[in-house]
Amino acid sequence: MQENTIYGFRPILEAIESNKTIDKVLIQKGLQGDLFKDLFIKVRHHKIPFQYVPVEKLNKITRGNHQGVIAFLSEIEYQSIYDIVPAVFEAGRTPFIVILDKITDVRNIGAIARSAECAGVDAIVLPLKGGAQLNEDAVKSSCGALFKVPVCRHSNLVEVINFLKDSGIEVIGVYERAEKNYFNKDFTQPVCIIMGNEYEGIAWDYLRECNDSIKIPMVGTIESLNVSVATGIVLFEVVKQRISD
């Protein structure tokens, strides 16, 4: 069992009450009882991602008496984009935000975080559900960058996007069918880049809220780049333009 894993009703309830950051709770299908109700209420109240799973999956994770519930503690402490953006403006910096839509490979997220830290990104925003767990592998892949770049996790990314736009930040989706090449976009103003996963791209709900969209032109026969490589290309175009400016 991983070191960041806890199981049983009481330990998980105590972790929540102690304000530990929890990535996800696995709950045995069909679970009932008062302790389960108490736990479920707290999980929903604290907006902790949860998933119903067969008992066999829980048994594979631990041989201990898990009572039908297992929680994964986060390796990092999440922050709020609603606090970060005003602080960036107050510090006199030009905001540079990255939103990752359902990137499921922890190594890709780690590599993106490493590039983001090197590029001076102010925050990485992740969805509350659907993305990779930021575990030890993600931290290792980031070379520690996940401890340096503020990471935010929010349940409603549409609200986040609209907040960024209302704050004067241009939200730009990287989309393979976009008309504009990334190097023809002005990144010298406050900007947020949205990257989607390699298979589905950016969700339409988010793409339609963007101020603009850009693409990385491809001349080879393979249709797409690895998402961490694609992100790095765009991030350092931002760096180039801001240094040149």
PDB file of C-alpha atoms in Angstrom:
ATOM      1  CA  MET A   1       0.000   0.000   0.000  1.00  0.00           C
ATOM      2  CA  GLN A   2       1.245   3.512  -0.819  1.00  0.00           C
ATOM      3  CA  GLU A   3       2.376   5.763   2.029  1.00  0.00           C
ATOM      4  CA  ASN A   4      -0.186   8.424   1.106  1.00  0.00           C
ATOM      5  CA  THR A   5      -3.104   5.980   1.416  1.00  0.00           C
ATOM      6  CA  ILE A   6      -5.386   5.749   4.447  1.00  0.00           C
ATOM      7  CA  TYR A   7      -8.388   3.509   4.988  1.00  0.00           C
ATOM      8  CA  GLY A   8     -11.298   3.027   7.360  1.00  0.00           C
ATOM      9  CA  PHE A   9     -14.017   5.459   8.406  1.00  0.00           C
ATOM     10  CA  ARG A  10     -12.383   7.002  11.464  1.00  0.00           C
ATOM     11  CA  PRO A  11      -8.932   7.696   9.939  1.00  0.00           C
ATOM     12  CA  ILE A  12     -10.474   9.271   6.842  1.00  0.00           C
ATOM     13  CA  LEU A  13     -12.918  11.368   8.882  1.00  0.00           C
ATOM     14  CA  GLU A  14     -10.043  12.554  11.075  1.00  0.00           C
ATOM     15  CA  ALA A  15      -7.977  13.438   8.003  1.00  0.00           C
ATOM     16  CA  ILE A  16     -10.834  15.534   6.601  1.00  0.00           C
ATOM     17  CA  GLU A  17     -11.437  17.257   9.943  1.00  0.00           C
ATOM     18  CA  SER A  18      -7.697  17.988  10.177  1.00  0.00           C
ATOM     19  CA  ASN A  19      -7.872  19.728   6.790  1.00  0.00           C
ATOM     20  CA  LYS A  20      -5.622  17.206   5.077  1.00  0.00           C
ATOM     21  CA  THR A  21      -5.700  17.565   1.288  1.00  0.00           C
ATOM     22  CA  ILE A  22      -7.317  14.447  -0.164  1.00  0.00           C
ATOM     23  CA  ASP A  23      -7.105  13.645  -3.871  1.00  0.00           C
ATOM     24  CA  LYS A  24      -9.831  11.018  -3.993  1.00  0.00           C
ATOM     25  CA  VAL A  25     -11.929   8.668  -1.876  1.00  0.00           C
ATOM     26  CA  LEU A  26     -12.819   5.184  -3.123  1.00  0.00           C
ATOM     27  CA  ILE A  27     -16.114   3.856  -1.755  1.00  0.00           C
ATOM     28  CA  GLN A  28     -17.314   0.274  -1.950  1.00  0.00           C
ATOM     29  CA  LYS A  29     -20.478  -0.088  -4.019  1.00  0.00           C
ATOM     30  CA  GLY A  30     -23.596  -0.623  -1.919  1.00  0.00           C
ATOM     31  CA  LEU A  31     -22.024   0.651   1.288  1.00  0.00           C
ATOM     32  CA  GLN A  32     -24.497   1.758   3.977  1.00  0.00           C
ATOM     33  CA  GLY A  33     -24.651   2.688   7.650  1.00  0.00           C
ATOM     34  CA  ASP A  34     -24.340   5.767   9.838  1.00  0.00           C
ATOM     35  CA  LEU A  35     -20.547   6.051   9.554  1.00  0.00           C
ATOM     36  CA  PHE A  36     -20.812   5.915   5.798  1.00  0.00           C
ATOM     37  CA  LYS A  37     -23.447   8.664   5.844  1.00  0.00           C
ATOM     38  CA  ASP A  38     -21.243  10.849   8.063  1.00  0.00           C
ATOM     39  CA  LEU A  39     -18.259  10.338   5.782  1.00  0.00           C
ATOM     40  CA  PHE A  40     -20.216  10.909   2.603  1.00  0.00           C
ATOM     41  CA  ILE A  41     -21.655  14.192   3.925  1.00  0.00           C
ATOM     42  CA  LYS A  42     -18.143  15.463   4.714  1.00  0.00           C
ATOM     43  CA  VAL A  43     -16.758  14.298   1.373  1.00  0.00           C
ATOM     44  CA  ARG A  44     -19.491  16.191  -0.477  1.00  0.00           C
ATOM     45  CA  HIS A  45     -19.183  19.252   1.777  1.00  0.00           C
ATOM     46  CA  HIS A  46     -15.426  19.504   1.190  1.00  0.00           C
ATOM     47  CA  LYS A  47     -15.835  18.748  -2.543  1.00  0.00           C
ATOM     48  CA  ILE A  48     -13.507  15.776  -2.391  1.00  0.00           C
ATOM     49  CA  PRO A  49     -13.583  13.627  -5.558  1.00  0.00           C
ATOM     50  CA  PHE A  50     -15.010  10.167  -4.887  1.00  0.00           C
ATOM     51  CA  GLN A  51     -15.678   7.011  -6.843  1.00  0.00           C
ATOM     52  CA  TYR A  52     -17.772   3.912  -6.200  1.00  0.00           C
ATOM     53  CA  VAL A  53     -15.753   0.759  -6.855  1.00  0.00           C
ATOM     54  CA  PRO A  54     -16.113  -3.024  -6.350  1.00  0.00           C
ATOM     55  CA  VAL A  55     -14.705  -4.385  -3.099  1.00  0.00           C
ATOM     56  CA  GLU A  56     -12.133  -6.327  -5.126  1.00  0.00           C
ATOM     57  CA  LYS A  57     -10.428  -3.094  -6.133  1.00  0.00           C
ATOM     58  CA  LEU A  58     -10.167  -2.001  -2.493  1.00  0.00           C
ATOM     59  CA  ASN A  59      -8.745  -5.385  -1.526  1.00  0.00           C
ATOM     60  CA  LYS A  60      -6.017  -4.998  -4.137  1.00  0.00           C
ATOM     61  CA  ILE A  61      -4.941  -1.689  -2.626  1.00  0.00           C
ATOM     62  CA  THR A  62      -4.741  -2.905   0.979  1.00  0.00           C
ATOM     63  CA  ARG A  63      -5.131  -6.113   2.931  1.00  0.00           C
ATOM     64  CA  GLY A  64      -6.146  -4.155   6.007  1.00  0.00           C
ATOM     65  CA  ASN A  65      -9.680  -3.710   7.329  1.00  0.00           C
ATOM     66  CA  HIS A  66     -10.614  -0.855   4.996  1.00  0.00           C
ATOM     67  CA  GLN A  67     -14.348  -1.024   5.940  1.00  0.00           C
ATOM     68  CA  GLY A  68     -15.198  -0.211   2.338  1.00  0.00           C
ATOM     69  CA  VAL A  69     -13.415   3.145   2.092  1.00  0.00           C
ATOM     70  CA  ILE A  70      -9.910   4.164   1.035  1.00  0.00           C
ATOM     71  CA  ALA A  71      -8.577   7.707   0.635  1.00  0.00           C
ATOM     72  CA  PHE A  72      -5.510   9.018  -1.169  1.00  0.00           C
ATOM     73  CA  LEU A  73      -3.780  11.951   0.487  1.00  0.00           C
ATOM     74  CA  SER A  74      -2.368  14.570  -1.849  1.00  0.00           C
ATOM     75  CA  GLU A  75       1.365  15.078  -2.177  1.00  0.00           C
ATOM     76  CA  ILE A  76       0.797  18.824  -2.525  1.00  0.00           C
ATOM     77  CA  GLU A  77      -1.389  21.549  -1.069  1.00  0.00           C
ATOM     78  CA  TYR A  78      -3.928  22.992  -3.504  1.00  0.00           C
ATOM     79  CA  GLN A  79      -4.602  26.709  -3.722  1.00  0.00           C
ATOM     80  CA  SER A  80      -7.451  28.820  -5.106  1.00  0.00           C
ATOM     81  CA  ILE A  81      -7.196  30.647  -8.427  1.00  0.00           C
ATOM     82  CA  TYR A  82      -9.577  33.238  -6.963  1.00  0.00           C
ATOM     83  CA  ASP A  83      -6.840  34.193  -4.479  1.00  0.00           C
ATOM     84  CA  ILE A  84      -3.869  33.894  -6.826  1.00  0.00           C
ATOM     85  CA  VAL A  85      -5.016  36.188  -9.645  1.00  0.00           C
ATOM     86  CA  PRO A  86      -5.551  39.307  -7.465  1.00  0.00           C
ATOM     87  CA  ALA A  87      -2.199  38.671  -5.770  1.00  0.00           C
ATOM     88  CA  VAL A  88      -0.410  38.501  -9.145  1.00  0.00           C
ATOM     89  CA  PHE A  89      -1.935  41.802 -10.252  1.00  0.00           C
ATOM     90  CA  GLU A  90      -1.139  43.422  -6.903  1.00  0.00           C
ATOM     91  CA  ALA A  91       2.491  42.308  -7.248  1.00  0.00           C
ATOM     92  CA  GLY A  92       2.677  44.151 -10.563  1.00  0.00           C
ATOM     93  CA  ARG A  93       3.137  41.027 -12.682  1.00  0.00           C
ATOM     94  CA  THR A  94       1.389  40.097 -15.927  1.00  0.00           C
ATOM     95  CA  PRO A  95      -0.686  36.988 -15.143  1.00  0.00           C
ATOM     96  CA  PHE A  96       0.269  33.754 -16.880  1.00  0.00           C
ATOM     97  CA  ILE A  97      -2.116  30.875 -16.108  1.00  0.00           C
ATOM     98  CA  VAL A  98      -2.387  27.332 -17.468  1.00  0.00           C
ATOM     99  CA  ILE A  99      -5.559  25.207 -17.360  1.00  0.00           C
ATOM    100  CA  LEU A 100      -5.200  21.461 -17.964  1.00  0.00           C
ATOM    101  CA  ASP A 101      -8.421  19.767 -19.048  1.00  0.00           C
ATOM    102  CA  LYS A 102      -8.489  16.103 -18.005  1.00  0.00           C
ATOM    103  CA  ILE A 103      -4.802  15.286 -18.474  1.00  0.00           C
ATOM    104  CA  THR A 104      -4.741  11.729 -17.116  1.00  0.00           C
ATOM    105  CA  ASP A 105      -1.065  10.742 -17.373  1.00  0.00           C
ATOM    106  CA  VAL A 106       0.793  11.739 -14.206  1.00  0.00           C
ATOM    107  CA  ARG A 107       4.095  11.928 -16.095  1.00  0.00           C
ATOM    108  CA  ASN A 108       2.629  14.409 -18.550  1.00  0.00           C
ATOM    109  CA  ILE A 109       1.356  16.588 -15.728  1.00  0.00           C
ATOM    110  CA  GLY A 110       4.742  16.391 -14.060  1.00  0.00           C
ATOM    111  CA  ALA A 111       6.523  17.392 -17.263  1.00  0.00           C
ATOM    112  CA  ILE A 112       4.060  20.243 -17.850  1.00  0.00           C
ATOM    113  CA  ALA A 113       4.584  21.504 -14.303  1.00  0.00           C
ATOM    114  CA  ARG A 114       8.345  21.473 -14.844  1.00  0.00           C
ATOM    115  CA  SER A 115       8.008  23.530 -18.049  1.00  0.00           C
ATOM    116  CA  ALA A 116       5.499  25.839 -16.343  1.00  0.00           C
ATOM    117  CA  GLU A 117       7.866  26.566 -13.469  1.00  0.00           C
ATOM    118  CA  CYS A 118      10.713  27.323 -15.884  1.00  0.00           C
ATOM    119  CA  ALA A 119       8.419  29.585 -17.922  1.00  0.00           C
ATOM    120  CA  GLY A 120       7.240  31.575 -14.900  1.00  0.00           C
ATOM    121  CA  VAL A 121       3.629  30.389 -14.915  1.00  0.00           C
ATOM    122  CA  ASP A 122       1.677  31.826 -11.979  1.00  0.00           C
ATOM    123  CA  ALA A 123      -0.713  28.885 -11.489  1.00  0.00           C
ATOM    124  CA  ILE A 124      -1.829  25.575 -12.951  1.00  0.00           C
ATOM    125  CA  VAL A 125      -5.571  24.882 -12.767  1.00  0.00           C
ATOM    126  CA  LEU A 126      -6.957  21.332 -12.798  1.00  0.00           C
ATOM    127  CA  PRO A 127     -10.530  20.010 -12.791  1.00  0.00           C
ATOM    128  CA  LEU A 128     -11.746  18.513  -9.536  1.00  0.00           C
ATOM    129  CA  LYS A 129     -12.627  15.297 -11.343  1.00  0.00           C
ATOM    130  CA  GLY A 130     -11.268  13.545 -14.404  1.00  0.00           C
ATOM    131  CA  GLY A 131      -7.579  14.414 -14.195  1.00  0.00           C
ATOM    132  CA  ALA A 132      -4.594  12.451 -12.960  1.00  0.00           C
ATOM    133  CA  GLN A 133      -3.860  12.096  -9.271  1.00  0.00           C
ATOM    134  CA  LEU A 134      -0.899  14.263  -8.304  1.00  0.00           C
ATOM    135  CA  ASN A 135       0.968  11.448  -6.605  1.00  0.00           C
ATOM    136  CA  GLU A 136       4.636  10.718  -5.996  1.00  0.00           C
ATOM    137  CA  ASP A 137       5.197   9.847  -9.670  1.00  0.00           C
ATOM    138  CA  ALA A 138       3.810  13.223 -10.760  1.00  0.00           C
ATOM    139  CA  VAL A 139       6.058  15.033  -8.275  1.00  0.00           C
ATOM    140  CA  LYS A 140       9.111  13.085  -9.452  1.00  0.00           C
ATOM    141  CA  SER A 141       8.309  13.769 -13.107  1.00  0.00           C
ATOM    142  CA  SER A 142       8.053  17.471 -12.295  1.00  0.00           C
ATOM    143  CA  CYS A 143      11.487  17.465 -10.616  1.00  0.00           C
ATOM    144  CA  GLY A 144       9.830  19.169  -7.653  1.00  0.00           C
ATOM    145  CA  ALA A 145       8.111  21.853  -9.728  1.00  0.00           C
ATOM    146  CA  LEU A 146       4.713  20.839  -8.329  1.00  0.00           C
ATOM    147  CA  PHE A 147       5.934  22.150  -4.973  1.00  0.00           C
ATOM    148  CA  LYS A 148       6.873  25.507  -6.542  1.00  0.00           C
ATOM    149  CA  VAL A 149       4.086  26.347  -8.999  1.00  0.00           C
ATOM    150  CA  PRO A 150       0.725  26.980  -7.294  1.00  0.00           C
ATOM    151  CA  VAL A 151      -1.725  24.236  -8.268  1.00  0.00           C
ATOM    152  CA  CYS A 152      -5.469  24.874  -8.109  1.00  0.00           C
ATOM    153  CA  ARG A 153      -8.257  22.332  -8.340  1.00  0.00           C
ATOM    154  CA  HIS A 154     -11.803  23.550  -9.023  1.00  0.00           C
ATOM    155  CA  SER A 155     -15.092  21.793  -9.694  1.00  0.00           C
ATOM    156  CA  ASN A 156     -16.403  24.273 -12.278  1.00  0.00           C
ATOM    157  CA  LEU A 157     -13.841  25.306 -14.872  1.00  0.00           C
ATOM    158  CA  VAL A 158     -16.403  27.350 -16.806  1.00  0.00           C
ATOM    159  CA  GLU A 159     -16.723  29.601 -13.760  1.00  0.00           C
ATOM    160  CA  VAL A 160     -12.933  29.771 -13.510  1.00  0.00           C
ATOM    161  CA  ILE A 161     -12.631  30.749 -17.178  1.00  0.00           C
ATOM    162  CA  ASN A 162     -15.260  33.478 -16.806  1.00  0.00           C
ATOM    163  CA  PHE A 163     -13.539  34.749 -13.652  1.00  0.00           C
ATOM    164  CA  LEU A 164     -10.254  34.994 -15.544  1.00  0.00           C
ATOM    165  CA  LYS A 165     -11.897  36.853 -18.424  1.00  0.00           C
ATOM    166  CA  ASP A 166     -13.645  39.224 -16.021  1.00  0.00           C
ATOM    167  CA  SER A 167     -10.244  39.856 -14.439  1.00  0.00           C
ATOM    168  CA  GLY A 168      -8.822  41.036 -17.762  1.00  0.00           C
ATOM    169  CA  ILE A 169      -7.040  37.804 -18.652  1.00  0.00           C
ATOM    170  CA  GLU A 170      -7.378  36.531 -22.224  1.00  0.00           C
ATOM    171  CA  VAL A 171      -8.237  32.818 -22.266  1.00  0.00           C
ATOM    172  CA  ILE A 172      -6.792  30.942 -25.231  1.00  0.00           C
ATOM    173  CA  GLY A 173      -7.463  27.331 -26.168  1.00  0.00           C
ATOM    174  CA  VAL A 174      -4.814  25.293 -27.970  1.00  0.00           C
ATOM    175  CA  TYR A 175      -6.915  23.520 -30.562  1.00  0.00           C
ATOM    176  CA  GLU A 176      -5.750  21.567 -33.617  1.00  0.00           C
ATOM    177  CA  ARG A 177      -8.486  23.015 -35.847  1.00  0.00           C
ATOM    178  CA  ALA A 178      -7.851  26.621 -34.898  1.00  0.00           C
ATOM    179  CA  GLU A 179      -7.090  29.016 -37.754  1.00  0.00           C
ATOM    180  CA  LYS A 180      -4.313  30.982 -36.042  1.00  0.00           C
ATOM    181  CA  ASN A 181      -0.787  29.621 -35.506  1.00  0.00           C
ATOM    182  CA  TYR A 182       0.512  30.017 -31.963  1.00  0.00           C
ATOM    183  CA  PHE A 183       3.465  32.204 -33.019  1.00  0.00           C
ATOM    184  CA  ASN A 184       1.082  34.749 -34.562  1.00  0.00           C
ATOM    185  CA  LYS A 185      -0.691  35.364 -31.254  1.00  0.00           C
ATOM    186  CA  ASP A 186       0.197  38.277 -28.956  1.00  0.00           C
ATOM    187  CA  PHE A 187       1.039  36.865 -25.521  1.00  0.00           C
ATOM    188  CA  THR A 188       2.421  40.020 -23.955  1.00  0.00           C
ATOM    189  CA  GLN A 189      -0.855  40.781 -22.141  1.00  0.00           C
ATOM    190  CA  PRO A 190      -2.408  38.776 -19.257  1.00  0.00           C
ATOM    191  CA  VAL A 191      -3.082  35.309 -20.620  1.00  0.00           C
ATOM    192  CA  CYS A 192      -4.410  31.873 -19.741  1.00  0.00           C
ATOM    193  CA  ILE A 193      -3.573  28.860 -21.923  1.00  0.00           C
ATOM    194  CA  ILE A 194      -5.928  25.858 -21.946  1.00  0.00           C
ATOM    195  CA  MET A 195      -4.550  22.456 -22.937  1.00  0.00           C
ATOM    196  CA  GLY A 196      -6.755  19.400 -23.491  1.00  0.00           C
ATOM    197  CA  ASN A 197      -5.847  15.744 -23.341  1.00  0.00           C
ATOM    198  CA  GLU A 198      -4.317  14.001 -26.337  1.00  0.00           C
ATOM    199  CA  TYR A 199      -7.403  11.993 -27.226  1.00  0.00           C
ATOM    200  CA  GLU A 200     -10.351  14.353 -26.828  1.00  0.00           C
ATOM    201  CA  GLY A 201      -8.733  17.781 -26.755  1.00  0.00           C
ATOM    202  CA  ILE A 202     -10.396  20.634 -24.891  1.00  0.00           C
ATOM    203  CA  ALA A 203     -14.007  20.052 -23.858  1.00  0.00           C
ATOM    204  CA  TRP A 204     -16.442  22.064 -25.949  1.00  0.00           C
ATOM    205  CA  ASP A 205     -17.908  23.702 -22.829  1.00  0.00           C
ATOM    206  CA  TYR A 206     -14.504  25.297 -22.204  1.00  0.00           C
ATOM    207  CA  LEU A 207     -13.504  25.937 -25.799  1.00  0.00           C
ATOM    208  CA  ARG A 208     -16.610  28.003 -26.526  1.00  0.00           C
ATOM    209  CA  GLU A 209     -15.801  30.247 -23.543  1.00  0.00           C
ATOM    210  CA  CYS A 210     -12.306  31.032 -24.826  1.00  0.00           C
ATOM    211  CA  ASN A 211     -11.479  34.484 -26.174  1.00  0.00           C
ATOM    212  CA  ASP A 212      -9.379  32.928 -28.923  1.00  0.00           C
ATOM    213  CA  SER A 213      -7.859  29.648 -30.098  1.00  0.00           C
ATOM    214  CA  ILE A 214      -4.477  28.752 -31.568  1.00  0.00           C
ATOM    215  CA  LYS A 215      -2.804  25.723 -33.095  1.00  0.00           C
ATOM    216  CA  ILE A 216       0.686  24.304 -33.462  1.00  0.00           C
ATOM    217  CA  PRO A 217       1.149  23.706 -37.199  1.00  0.00           C
ATOM    218  CA  MET A 218       2.090  20.139 -38.119  1.00  0.00           C
ATOM    219  CA  VAL A 219       4.034  19.128 -41.238  1.00  0.00           C
ATOM    220  CA  GLY A 220       4.652  15.454 -40.473  1.00  0.00           C
ATOM    221  CA  THR A 221       2.316  12.481 -40.775  1.00  0.00           C
ATOM    222  CA  ILE A 222       1.558  11.987 -37.063  1.00  0.00           C
ATOM    223  CA  GLU A 223      -1.544  13.961 -36.147  1.00  0.00           C
ATOM    224  CA  SER A 224      -0.637  15.252 -32.689  1.00  0.00           C
ATOM    225  CA  LEU A 225       2.178  15.999 -30.274  1.00  0.00           C
ATOM    226  CA  ASN A 226       2.522  14.690 -26.768  1.00  0.00           C
ATOM    227  CA  VAL A 227       0.566  17.143 -24.615  1.00  0.00           C
ATOM    228  CA  SER A 228       3.544  18.020 -22.429  1.00  0.00           C
ATOM    229  CA  VAL A 229       5.637  18.810 -25.524  1.00  0.00           C
ATOM    230  CA  ALA A 230       2.812  20.887 -27.033  1.00  0.00           C
ATOM    231  CA  THR A 231       2.395  22.796 -23.785  1.00  0.00           C
ATOM    232  CA  GLY A 232       6.109  23.528 -23.597  1.00  0.00           C
ATOM    233  CA  ILE A 233       6.114  24.920 -27.142  1.00  0.00           C
ATOM    234  CA  VAL A 234       3.339  27.389 -26.357  1.00  0.00           C
ATOM    235  CA  LEU A 235       4.649  28.350 -22.916  1.00  0.00           C
ATOM    236  CA  PHE A 236       8.030  29.338 -24.243  1.00  0.00           C
ATOM    237  CA  GLU A 237       6.501  31.347 -27.067  1.00  0.00           C
ATOM    238  CA  VAL A 238       4.959  33.399 -24.257  1.00  0.00           C
ATOM    239  CA  VAL A 239       8.382  33.690 -22.615  1.00  0.00           C
ATOM    240  CA  LYS A 240      10.029  34.713 -25.904  1.00  0.00           C
ATOM    241  CA  GLN A 241       7.500  37.444 -26.606  1.00  0.00           C
ATOM    242  CA  ARG A 242       7.586  38.836 -23.079  1.00  0.00           C
ATOM    243  CA  ILE A 243      11.360  38.910 -22.972  1.00  0.00           C
ATOM    244  CA  SER A 244      11.486  40.528 -26.409  1.00  0.00           C
ATOM    245  CA  ASP A 245       8.820  43.018 -25.373  1.00  0.00           C
TER     246      ASP A 245
END
